[in-house]
CSV table of C-alpha atoms and ligand atoms in Angstrom, one decimal:
chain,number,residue,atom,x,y,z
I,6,UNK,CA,-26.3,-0.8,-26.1
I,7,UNK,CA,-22.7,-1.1,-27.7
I,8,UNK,CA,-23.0,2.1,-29.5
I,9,UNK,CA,-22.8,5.5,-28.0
I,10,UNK,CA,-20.1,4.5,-25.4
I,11,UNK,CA,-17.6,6.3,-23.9
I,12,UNK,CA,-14.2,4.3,-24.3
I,13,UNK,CA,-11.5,5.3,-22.3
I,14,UNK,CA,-9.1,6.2,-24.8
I,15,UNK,CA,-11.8,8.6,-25.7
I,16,UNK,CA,-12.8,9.9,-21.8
I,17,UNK,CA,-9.0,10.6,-21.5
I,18,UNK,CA,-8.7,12.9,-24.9
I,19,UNK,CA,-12.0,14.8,-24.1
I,20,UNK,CA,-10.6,15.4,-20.2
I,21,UNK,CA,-6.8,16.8,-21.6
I,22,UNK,CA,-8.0,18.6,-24.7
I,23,UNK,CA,-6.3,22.0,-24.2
I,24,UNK,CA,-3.6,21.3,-21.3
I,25,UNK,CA,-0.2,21.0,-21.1
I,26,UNK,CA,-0.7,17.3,-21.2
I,27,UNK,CA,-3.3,16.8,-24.0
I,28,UNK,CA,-1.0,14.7,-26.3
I,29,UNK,CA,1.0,12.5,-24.4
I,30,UNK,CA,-0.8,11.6,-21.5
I,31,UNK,CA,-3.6,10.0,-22.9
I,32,UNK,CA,-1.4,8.2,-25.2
I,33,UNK,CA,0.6,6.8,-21.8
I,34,UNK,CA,-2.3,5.8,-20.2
I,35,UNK,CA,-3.7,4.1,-22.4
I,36,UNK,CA,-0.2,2.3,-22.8
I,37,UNK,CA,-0.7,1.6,-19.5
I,38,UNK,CA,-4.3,0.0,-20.1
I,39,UNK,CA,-2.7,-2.3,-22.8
I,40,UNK,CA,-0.6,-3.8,-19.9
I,41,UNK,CA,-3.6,-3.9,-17.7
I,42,UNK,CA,-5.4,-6.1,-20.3
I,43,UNK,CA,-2.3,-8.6,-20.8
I,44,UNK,CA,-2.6,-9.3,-16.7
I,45,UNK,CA,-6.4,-9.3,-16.7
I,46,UNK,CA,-6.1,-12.2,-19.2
I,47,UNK,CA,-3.4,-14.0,-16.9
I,48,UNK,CA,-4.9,-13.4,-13.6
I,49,UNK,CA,-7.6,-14.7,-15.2
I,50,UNK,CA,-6.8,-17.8,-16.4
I,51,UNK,CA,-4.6,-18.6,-13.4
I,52,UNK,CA,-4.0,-22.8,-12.9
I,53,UNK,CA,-5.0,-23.2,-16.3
I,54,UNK,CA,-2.0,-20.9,-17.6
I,55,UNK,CA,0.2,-21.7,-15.5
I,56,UNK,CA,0.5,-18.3,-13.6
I,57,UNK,CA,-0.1,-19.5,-10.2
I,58,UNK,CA,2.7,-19.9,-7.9
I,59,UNK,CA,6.2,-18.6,-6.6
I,60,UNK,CA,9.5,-18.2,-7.8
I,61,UNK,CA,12.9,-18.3,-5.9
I,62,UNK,CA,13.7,-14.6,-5.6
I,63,UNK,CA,12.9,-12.1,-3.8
I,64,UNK,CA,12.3,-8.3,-4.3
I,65,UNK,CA,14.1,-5.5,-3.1
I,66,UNK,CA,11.6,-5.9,0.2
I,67,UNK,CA,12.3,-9.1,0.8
I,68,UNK,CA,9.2,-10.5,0.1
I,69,UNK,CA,9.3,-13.7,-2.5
I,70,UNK,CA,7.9,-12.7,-5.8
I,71,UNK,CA,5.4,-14.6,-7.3
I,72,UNK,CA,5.3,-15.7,-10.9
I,73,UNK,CA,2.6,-13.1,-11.8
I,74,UNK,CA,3.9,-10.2,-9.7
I,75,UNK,CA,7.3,-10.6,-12.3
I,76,UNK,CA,5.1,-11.2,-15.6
I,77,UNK,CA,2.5,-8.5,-15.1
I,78,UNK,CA,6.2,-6.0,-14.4
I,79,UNK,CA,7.3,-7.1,-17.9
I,80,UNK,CA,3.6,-6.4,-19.0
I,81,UNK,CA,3.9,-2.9,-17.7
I,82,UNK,CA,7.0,-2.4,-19.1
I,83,UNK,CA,6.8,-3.8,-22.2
I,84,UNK,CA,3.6,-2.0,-22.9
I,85,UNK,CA,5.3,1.8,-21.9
I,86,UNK,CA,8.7,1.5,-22.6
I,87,UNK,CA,8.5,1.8,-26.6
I,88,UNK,CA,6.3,4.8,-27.2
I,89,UNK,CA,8.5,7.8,-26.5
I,90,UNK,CA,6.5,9.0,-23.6
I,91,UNK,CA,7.9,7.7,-20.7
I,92,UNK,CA,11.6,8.6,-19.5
I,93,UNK,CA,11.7,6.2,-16.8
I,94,UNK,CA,9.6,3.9,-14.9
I,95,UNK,CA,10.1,2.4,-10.9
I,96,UNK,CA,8.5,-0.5,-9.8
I,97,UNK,CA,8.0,-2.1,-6.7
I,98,UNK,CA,9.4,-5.1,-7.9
I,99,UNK,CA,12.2,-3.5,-9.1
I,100,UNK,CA,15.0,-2.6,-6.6
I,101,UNK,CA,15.9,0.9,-8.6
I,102,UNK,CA,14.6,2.4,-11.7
I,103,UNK,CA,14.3,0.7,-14.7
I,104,UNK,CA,16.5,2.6,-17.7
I,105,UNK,CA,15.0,2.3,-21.0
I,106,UNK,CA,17.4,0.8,-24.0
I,107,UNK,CA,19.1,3.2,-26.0
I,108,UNK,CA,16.7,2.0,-28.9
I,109,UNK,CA,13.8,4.3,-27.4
I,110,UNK,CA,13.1,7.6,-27.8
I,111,UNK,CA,12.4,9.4,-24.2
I,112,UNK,CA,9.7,11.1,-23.3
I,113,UNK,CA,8.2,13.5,-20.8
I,114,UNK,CA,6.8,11.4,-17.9
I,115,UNK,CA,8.0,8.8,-15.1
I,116,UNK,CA,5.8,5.9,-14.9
I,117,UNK,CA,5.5,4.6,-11.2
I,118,UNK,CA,4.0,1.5,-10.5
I,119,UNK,CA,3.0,-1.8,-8.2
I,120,UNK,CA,2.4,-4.3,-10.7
I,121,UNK,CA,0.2,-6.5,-8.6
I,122,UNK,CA,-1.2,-5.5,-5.5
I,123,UNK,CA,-2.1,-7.9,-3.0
I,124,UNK,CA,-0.2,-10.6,-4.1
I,125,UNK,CA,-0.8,-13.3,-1.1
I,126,UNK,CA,-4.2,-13.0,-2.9
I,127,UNK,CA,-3.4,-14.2,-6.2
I,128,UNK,CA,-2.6,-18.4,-5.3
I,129,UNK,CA,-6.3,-18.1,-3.9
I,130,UNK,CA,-8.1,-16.5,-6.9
I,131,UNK,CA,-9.0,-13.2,-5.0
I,132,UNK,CA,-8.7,-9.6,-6.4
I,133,UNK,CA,-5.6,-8.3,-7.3
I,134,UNK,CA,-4.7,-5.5,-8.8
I,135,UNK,CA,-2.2,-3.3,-10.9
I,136,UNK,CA,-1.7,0.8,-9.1
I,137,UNK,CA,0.4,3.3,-11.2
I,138,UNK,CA,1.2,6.7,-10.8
I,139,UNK,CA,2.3,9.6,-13.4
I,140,UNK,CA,4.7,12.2,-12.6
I,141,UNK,CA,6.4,14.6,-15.3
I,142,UNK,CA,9.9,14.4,-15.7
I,143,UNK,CA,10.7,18.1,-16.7
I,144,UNK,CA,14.4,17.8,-17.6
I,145,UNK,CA,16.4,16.3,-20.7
I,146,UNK,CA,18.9,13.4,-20.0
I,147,UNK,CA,18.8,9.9,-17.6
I,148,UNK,CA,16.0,9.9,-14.6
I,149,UNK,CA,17.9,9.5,-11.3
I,150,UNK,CA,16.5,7.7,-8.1
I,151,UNK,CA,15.9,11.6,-7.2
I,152,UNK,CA,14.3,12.0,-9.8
I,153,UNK,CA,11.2,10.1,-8.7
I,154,UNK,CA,11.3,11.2,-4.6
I,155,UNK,CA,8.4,14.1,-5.9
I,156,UNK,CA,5.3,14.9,-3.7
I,157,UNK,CA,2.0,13.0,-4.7
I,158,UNK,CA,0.5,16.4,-5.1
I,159,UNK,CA,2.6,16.5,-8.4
I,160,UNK,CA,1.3,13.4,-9.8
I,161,UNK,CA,-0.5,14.6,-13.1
I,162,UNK,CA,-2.5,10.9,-13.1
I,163,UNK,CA,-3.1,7.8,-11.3
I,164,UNK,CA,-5.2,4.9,-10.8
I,165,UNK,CA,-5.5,1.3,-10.5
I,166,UNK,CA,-6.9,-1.6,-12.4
I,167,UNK,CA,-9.0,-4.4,-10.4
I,168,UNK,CA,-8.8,-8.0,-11.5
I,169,UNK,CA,-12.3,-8.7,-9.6
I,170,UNK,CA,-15.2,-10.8,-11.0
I,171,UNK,CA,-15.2,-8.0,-13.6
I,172,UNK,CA,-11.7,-5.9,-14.7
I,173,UNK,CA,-12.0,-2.0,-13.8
I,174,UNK,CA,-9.7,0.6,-14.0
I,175,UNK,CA,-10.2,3.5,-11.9
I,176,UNK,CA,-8.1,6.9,-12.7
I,177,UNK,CA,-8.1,10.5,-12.2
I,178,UNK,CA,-6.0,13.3,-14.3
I,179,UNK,CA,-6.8,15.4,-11.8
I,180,UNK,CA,-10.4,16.4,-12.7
I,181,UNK,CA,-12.4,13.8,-10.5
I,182,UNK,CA,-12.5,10.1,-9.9
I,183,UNK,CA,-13.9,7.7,-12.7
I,184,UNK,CA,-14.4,4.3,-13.2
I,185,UNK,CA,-14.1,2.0,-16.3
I,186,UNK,CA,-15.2,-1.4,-16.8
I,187,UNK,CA,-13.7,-3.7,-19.7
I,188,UNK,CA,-15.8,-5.2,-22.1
I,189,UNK,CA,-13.8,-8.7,-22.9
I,190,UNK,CA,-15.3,-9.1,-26.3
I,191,UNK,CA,-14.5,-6.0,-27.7
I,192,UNK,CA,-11.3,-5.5,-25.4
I,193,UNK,CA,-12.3,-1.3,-24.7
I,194,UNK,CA,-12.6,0.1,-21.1
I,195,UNK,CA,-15.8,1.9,-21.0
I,196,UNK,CA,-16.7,4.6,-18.8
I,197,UNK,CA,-19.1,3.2,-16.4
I,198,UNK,CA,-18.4,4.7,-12.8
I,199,UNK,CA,-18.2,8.5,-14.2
I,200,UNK,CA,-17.5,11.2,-11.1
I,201,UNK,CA,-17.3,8.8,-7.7
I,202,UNK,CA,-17.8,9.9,-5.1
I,203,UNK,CA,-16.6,9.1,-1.4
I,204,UNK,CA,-20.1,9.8,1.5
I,205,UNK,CA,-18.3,11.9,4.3
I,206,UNK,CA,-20.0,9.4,6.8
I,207,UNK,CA,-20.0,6.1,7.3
I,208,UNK,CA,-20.1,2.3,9.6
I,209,UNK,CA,-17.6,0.4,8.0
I,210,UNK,CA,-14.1,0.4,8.7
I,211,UNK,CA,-10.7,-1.8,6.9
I,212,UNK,CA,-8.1,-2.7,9.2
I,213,UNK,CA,-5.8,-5.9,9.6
I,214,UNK,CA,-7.0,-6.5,13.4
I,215,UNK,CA,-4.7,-9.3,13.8
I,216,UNK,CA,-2.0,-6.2,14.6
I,217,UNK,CA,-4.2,-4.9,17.0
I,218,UNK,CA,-1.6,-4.9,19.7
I,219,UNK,CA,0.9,-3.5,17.8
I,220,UNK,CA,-0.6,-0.1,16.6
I,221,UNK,CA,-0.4,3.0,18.4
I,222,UNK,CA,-3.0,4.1,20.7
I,223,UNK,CA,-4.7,6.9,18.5
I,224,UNK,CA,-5.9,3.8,16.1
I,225,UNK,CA,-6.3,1.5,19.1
I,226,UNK,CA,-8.8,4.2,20.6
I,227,UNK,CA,-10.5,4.6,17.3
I,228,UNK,CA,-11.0,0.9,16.3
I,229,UNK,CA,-12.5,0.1,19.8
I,230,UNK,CA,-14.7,2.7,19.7
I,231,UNK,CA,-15.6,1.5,16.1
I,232,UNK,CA,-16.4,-2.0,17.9
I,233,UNK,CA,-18.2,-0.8,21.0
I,234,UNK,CA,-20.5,0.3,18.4
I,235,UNK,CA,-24.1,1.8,20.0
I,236,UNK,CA,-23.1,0.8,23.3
I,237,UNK,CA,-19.8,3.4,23.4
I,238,UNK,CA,-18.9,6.4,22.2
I,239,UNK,CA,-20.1,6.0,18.9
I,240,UNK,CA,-23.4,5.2,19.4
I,241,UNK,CA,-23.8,3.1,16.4
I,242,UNK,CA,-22.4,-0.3,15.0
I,243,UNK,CA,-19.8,-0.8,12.4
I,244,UNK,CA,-18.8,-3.0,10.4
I,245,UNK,CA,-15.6,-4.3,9.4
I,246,UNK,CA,-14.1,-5.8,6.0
I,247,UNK,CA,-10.6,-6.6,5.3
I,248,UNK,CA,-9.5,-8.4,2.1
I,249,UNK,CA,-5.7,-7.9,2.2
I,250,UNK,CA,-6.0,-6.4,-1.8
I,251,UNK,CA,-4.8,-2.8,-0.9
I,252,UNK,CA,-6.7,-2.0,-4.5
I,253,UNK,CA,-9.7,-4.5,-3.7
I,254,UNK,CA,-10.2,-2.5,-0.3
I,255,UNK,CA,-9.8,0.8,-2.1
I,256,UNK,CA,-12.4,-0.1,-4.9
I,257,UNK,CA,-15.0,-0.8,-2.0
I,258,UNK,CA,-14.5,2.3,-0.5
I,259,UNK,CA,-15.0,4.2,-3.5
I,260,UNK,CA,-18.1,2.1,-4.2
I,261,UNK,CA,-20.5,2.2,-1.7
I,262,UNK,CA,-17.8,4.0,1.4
I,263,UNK,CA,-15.8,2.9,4.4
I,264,UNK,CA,-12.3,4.0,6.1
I,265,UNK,CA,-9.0,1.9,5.4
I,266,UNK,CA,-5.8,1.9,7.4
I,267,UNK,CA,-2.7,0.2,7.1
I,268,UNK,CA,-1.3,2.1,10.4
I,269,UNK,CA,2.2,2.2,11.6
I,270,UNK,CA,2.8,-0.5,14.0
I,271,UNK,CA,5.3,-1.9,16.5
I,272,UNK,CA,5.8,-5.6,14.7
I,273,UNK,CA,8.6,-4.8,12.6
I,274,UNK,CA,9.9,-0.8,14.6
I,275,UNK,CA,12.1,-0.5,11.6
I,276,UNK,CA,9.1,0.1,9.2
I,277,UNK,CA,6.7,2.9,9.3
I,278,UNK,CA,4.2,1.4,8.2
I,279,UNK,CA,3.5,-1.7,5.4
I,280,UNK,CA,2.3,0.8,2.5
I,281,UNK,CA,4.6,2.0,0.0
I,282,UNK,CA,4.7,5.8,-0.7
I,283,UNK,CA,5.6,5.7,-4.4
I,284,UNK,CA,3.6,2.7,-5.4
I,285,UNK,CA,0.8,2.4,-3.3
I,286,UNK,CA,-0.3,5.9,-0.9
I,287,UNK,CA,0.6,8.0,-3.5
I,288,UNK,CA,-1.7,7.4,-6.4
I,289,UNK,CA,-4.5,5.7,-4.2
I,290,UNK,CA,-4.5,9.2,-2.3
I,291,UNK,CA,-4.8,11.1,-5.6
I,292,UNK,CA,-8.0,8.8,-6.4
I,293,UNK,CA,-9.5,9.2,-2.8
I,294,UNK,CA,-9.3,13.1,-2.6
I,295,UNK,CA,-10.4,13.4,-6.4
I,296,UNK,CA,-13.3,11.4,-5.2
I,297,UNK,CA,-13.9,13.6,-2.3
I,298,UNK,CA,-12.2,11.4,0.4
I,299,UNK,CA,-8.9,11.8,2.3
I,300,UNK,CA,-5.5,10.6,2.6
I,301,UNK,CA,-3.7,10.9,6.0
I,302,UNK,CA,-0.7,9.3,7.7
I,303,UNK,CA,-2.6,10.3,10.6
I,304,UNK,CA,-0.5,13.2,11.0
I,305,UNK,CA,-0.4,14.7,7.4
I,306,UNK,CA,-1.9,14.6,4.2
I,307,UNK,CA,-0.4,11.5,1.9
I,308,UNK,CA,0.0,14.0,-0.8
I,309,UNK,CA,2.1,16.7,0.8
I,310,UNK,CA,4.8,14.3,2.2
I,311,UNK,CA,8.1,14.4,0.5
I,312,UNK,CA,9.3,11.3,-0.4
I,313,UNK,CA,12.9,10.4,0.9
I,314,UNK,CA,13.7,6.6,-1.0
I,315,UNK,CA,12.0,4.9,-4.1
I,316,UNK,CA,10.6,2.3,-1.5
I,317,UNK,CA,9.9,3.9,1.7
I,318,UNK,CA,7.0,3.1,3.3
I,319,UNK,CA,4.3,5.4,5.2
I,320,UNK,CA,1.3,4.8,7.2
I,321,UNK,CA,-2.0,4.8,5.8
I,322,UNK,CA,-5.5,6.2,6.6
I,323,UNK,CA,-8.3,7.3,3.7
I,324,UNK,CA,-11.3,7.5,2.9
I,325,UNK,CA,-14.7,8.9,4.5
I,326,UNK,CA,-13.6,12.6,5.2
I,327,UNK,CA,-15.2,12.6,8.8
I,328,UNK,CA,-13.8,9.0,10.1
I,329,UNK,CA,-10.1,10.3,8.5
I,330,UNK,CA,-10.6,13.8,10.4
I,331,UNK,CA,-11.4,12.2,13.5
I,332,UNK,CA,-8.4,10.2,13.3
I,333,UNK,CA,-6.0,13.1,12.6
I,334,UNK,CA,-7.6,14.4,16.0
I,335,UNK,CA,-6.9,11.3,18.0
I,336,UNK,CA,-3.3,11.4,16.7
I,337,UNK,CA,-3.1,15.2,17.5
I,338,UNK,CA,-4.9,14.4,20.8
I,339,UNK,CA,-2.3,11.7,22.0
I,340,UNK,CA,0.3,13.8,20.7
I,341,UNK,CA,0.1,16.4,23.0
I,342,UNK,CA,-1.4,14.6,25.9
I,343,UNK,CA,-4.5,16.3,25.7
I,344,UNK,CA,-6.6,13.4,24.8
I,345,UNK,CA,-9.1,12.9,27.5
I,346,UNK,CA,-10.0,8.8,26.8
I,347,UNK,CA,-6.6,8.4,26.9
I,348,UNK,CA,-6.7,9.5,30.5
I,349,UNK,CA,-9.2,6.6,31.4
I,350,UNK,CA,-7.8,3.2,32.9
I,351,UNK,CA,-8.6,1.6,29.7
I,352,UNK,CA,-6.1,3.8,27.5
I,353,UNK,CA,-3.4,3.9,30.2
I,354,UNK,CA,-0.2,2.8,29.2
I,355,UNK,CA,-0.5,-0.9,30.5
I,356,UNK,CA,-3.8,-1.0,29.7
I,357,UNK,CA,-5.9,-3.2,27.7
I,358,UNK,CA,-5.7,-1.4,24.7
I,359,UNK,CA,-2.4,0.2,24.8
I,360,UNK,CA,0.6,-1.1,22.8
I,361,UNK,CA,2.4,-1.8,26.0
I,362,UNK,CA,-0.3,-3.1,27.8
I,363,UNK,CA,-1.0,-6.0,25.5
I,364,UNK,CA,2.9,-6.5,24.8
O,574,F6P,O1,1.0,-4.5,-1.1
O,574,F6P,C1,0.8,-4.7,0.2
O,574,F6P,C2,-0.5,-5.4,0.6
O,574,F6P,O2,-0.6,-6.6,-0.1
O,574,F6P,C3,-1.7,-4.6,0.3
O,574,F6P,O3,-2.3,-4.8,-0.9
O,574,F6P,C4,-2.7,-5.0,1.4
O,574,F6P,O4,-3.6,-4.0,1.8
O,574,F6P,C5,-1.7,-5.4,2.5
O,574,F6P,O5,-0.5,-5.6,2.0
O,574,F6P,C6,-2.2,-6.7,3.3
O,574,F6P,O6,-1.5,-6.8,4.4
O,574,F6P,P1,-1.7,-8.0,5.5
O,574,F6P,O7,-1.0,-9.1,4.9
O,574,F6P,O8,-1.1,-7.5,6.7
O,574,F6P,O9,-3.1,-8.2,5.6
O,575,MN,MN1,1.0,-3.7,-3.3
């Protein structure tokens, strides 16, 4: 049972062996797996470590950090900063990049990461997670903030860890989606999840319904057809899960299916959305379509936007190809007027499920 499995480290070698990358990017993320292990321990222990709570500062969002959001940053960075294979790293804690100290060599990659995902969830012990994202650097000297605003389609890797009842990581270099769970005792990731898949169908849908009112009538339309379930449109019931773990959500989808959207709404106008681009669409898109799902705003693929700030924000639809296609139509439907429900009293503009209508 111990013997004959596939450890990461060795997963990683076997999938770069002859590319650009074969040296070097197994060597970073596995860096990055040492970090992982460091906050699956703390998330872990929790009251008994003395993780748990919030400090008095806030990030560059404005959102209070919690103790654990700052340690598992310094876990990231202290894990990838030494090795000469990272030129710079951003963080969403951070409010611009982090610059290496002179001491370290400088290496070929930026290192992009959310340290801990779904932080409101860590106080209550439930999933968290780390998301990072690889891009190469492709020039001598000091990465800029410019450096950084690259397409996801040029990520070379990404994934997440889960700090669930068990610790996962979940990655892709490109080649597929696969899944890794850590065996404590002997403190390896093993390959356990190999080639995952996304089912182009399914009933269950991810969405913070509590901003119901505020989203735009495309996902309004969608969602209540969702809930009309065999009665409407749909002719079949859904079912809906939200966890407020962008990562835990995710990590459903990719085990057994779903949708998930974190949609542009009205309850802040100045943000498109609550879903960083860098830290959070980006790599989790990379994962999703290397697993055979998608990743929309709702109007374009994740991947093909061009990032315009280290901590803009975007909306966010992905998973099961169908559901995310049917979406994009609603969107392109409303867009140009074309959209026949939309002409019915109940997607009117003051109607019960337009944005206006419910205002
Ligand atoms: O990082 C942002 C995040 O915590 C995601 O992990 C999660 O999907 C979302 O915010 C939860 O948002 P809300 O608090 O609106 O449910
Ligand atoms: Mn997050």
């Amino acid at each position: 049972m111990l013997l004959g499995r596939t450890t990461l480290s060795k997963f990683l070698i076997e999938q770069l062996r002859g590319t650009e990358d074969q040296a070097d990017l197994a060597a970073l993320l596995v860096d990055v797996t040492a970090a992982v292990k460091t906050i699956a321990s703390m998330t872990a222990k929790g009251a008994l470590g003395g993780y748990l709570g919030s400090l008095d500062s806030e990030n560059v969002q404005g959102e209070t950090q919690k103790k654990l959001d700052v340690l598992s940053n310094d876990a990231v960075i202290q894990s990838c900063e030494w090795g000469g294979l990272v030129a710079g790293m951003a963080s969403e804690e951070l409010d611009e990049p982090y610059r290496l100290p002179r001491a370290f060599e400088r290496g070929a990659y930026l290192l992009v990461f959310d340290p801990l995902d779904g932080s409101s969830n860590i106080d209550v012990n439930v999933s968290v997670g780390t998301i990072f994202s690889v891009l190469r650097f492709g020039r001598v000297g000091e990465p800029t903030t410019a450096d950084f605003l690259r397409p996801g389609a040029e990520q070379v890797a990404a994934g997440y860890a889960i700090y669930g009842p068990s610790t996962m990581m979940v990655l892709t270099v490109g080649k597929g989606t696969h899944g890794f769970t850590l065996d404590r005792e002997i403190g390896n990731f093993i390959l356990t999840h190999p080639d995952l898949k996304i089912p182009e169908d399914t009933s269950e849908f991810a969405i913070n319904a509590s901003n119901e009112r505020f989203w735009e009538p495309p996902v309004q339309r969608y969602v209540a057809e969702c809930k009309a379930g065999r009665t409407g449109d749909r002719g079949r019931d859904f079912n809906m899960r939200w966890i407020a773990s962008m990562v835990a959500d995710v990590h459903r989808i990719l085990m057994r299916g779903g949708v998930f959207m974190y949609p542009k709404d009205t309850k802040e106008p100045a943000k498109p959305g609550r879903l960083r681009l860098l830290y959070e669409a980006n790599p989790i898109a990379f994962v999703i379509e290397q697993a055979g799902g998608v990743a929309s705003t709702g109007r374009a693929r994740i991947l093909a936007l061009q990032p315009e700030a280290l901590h803009q924000r975007v909306p966010v639809m992905l998973g099961a190809r169908n559901e995310i296609e049917r979406l994009e139509r609603y969107h392109r439907a409303y867009d140009s007027g074309t959209d026949k429900p939309f002409a019915s009293p109940l997607f009117r503009d003051r109607s019960l499920y337009s944005a206006e209508g419910r205002a």
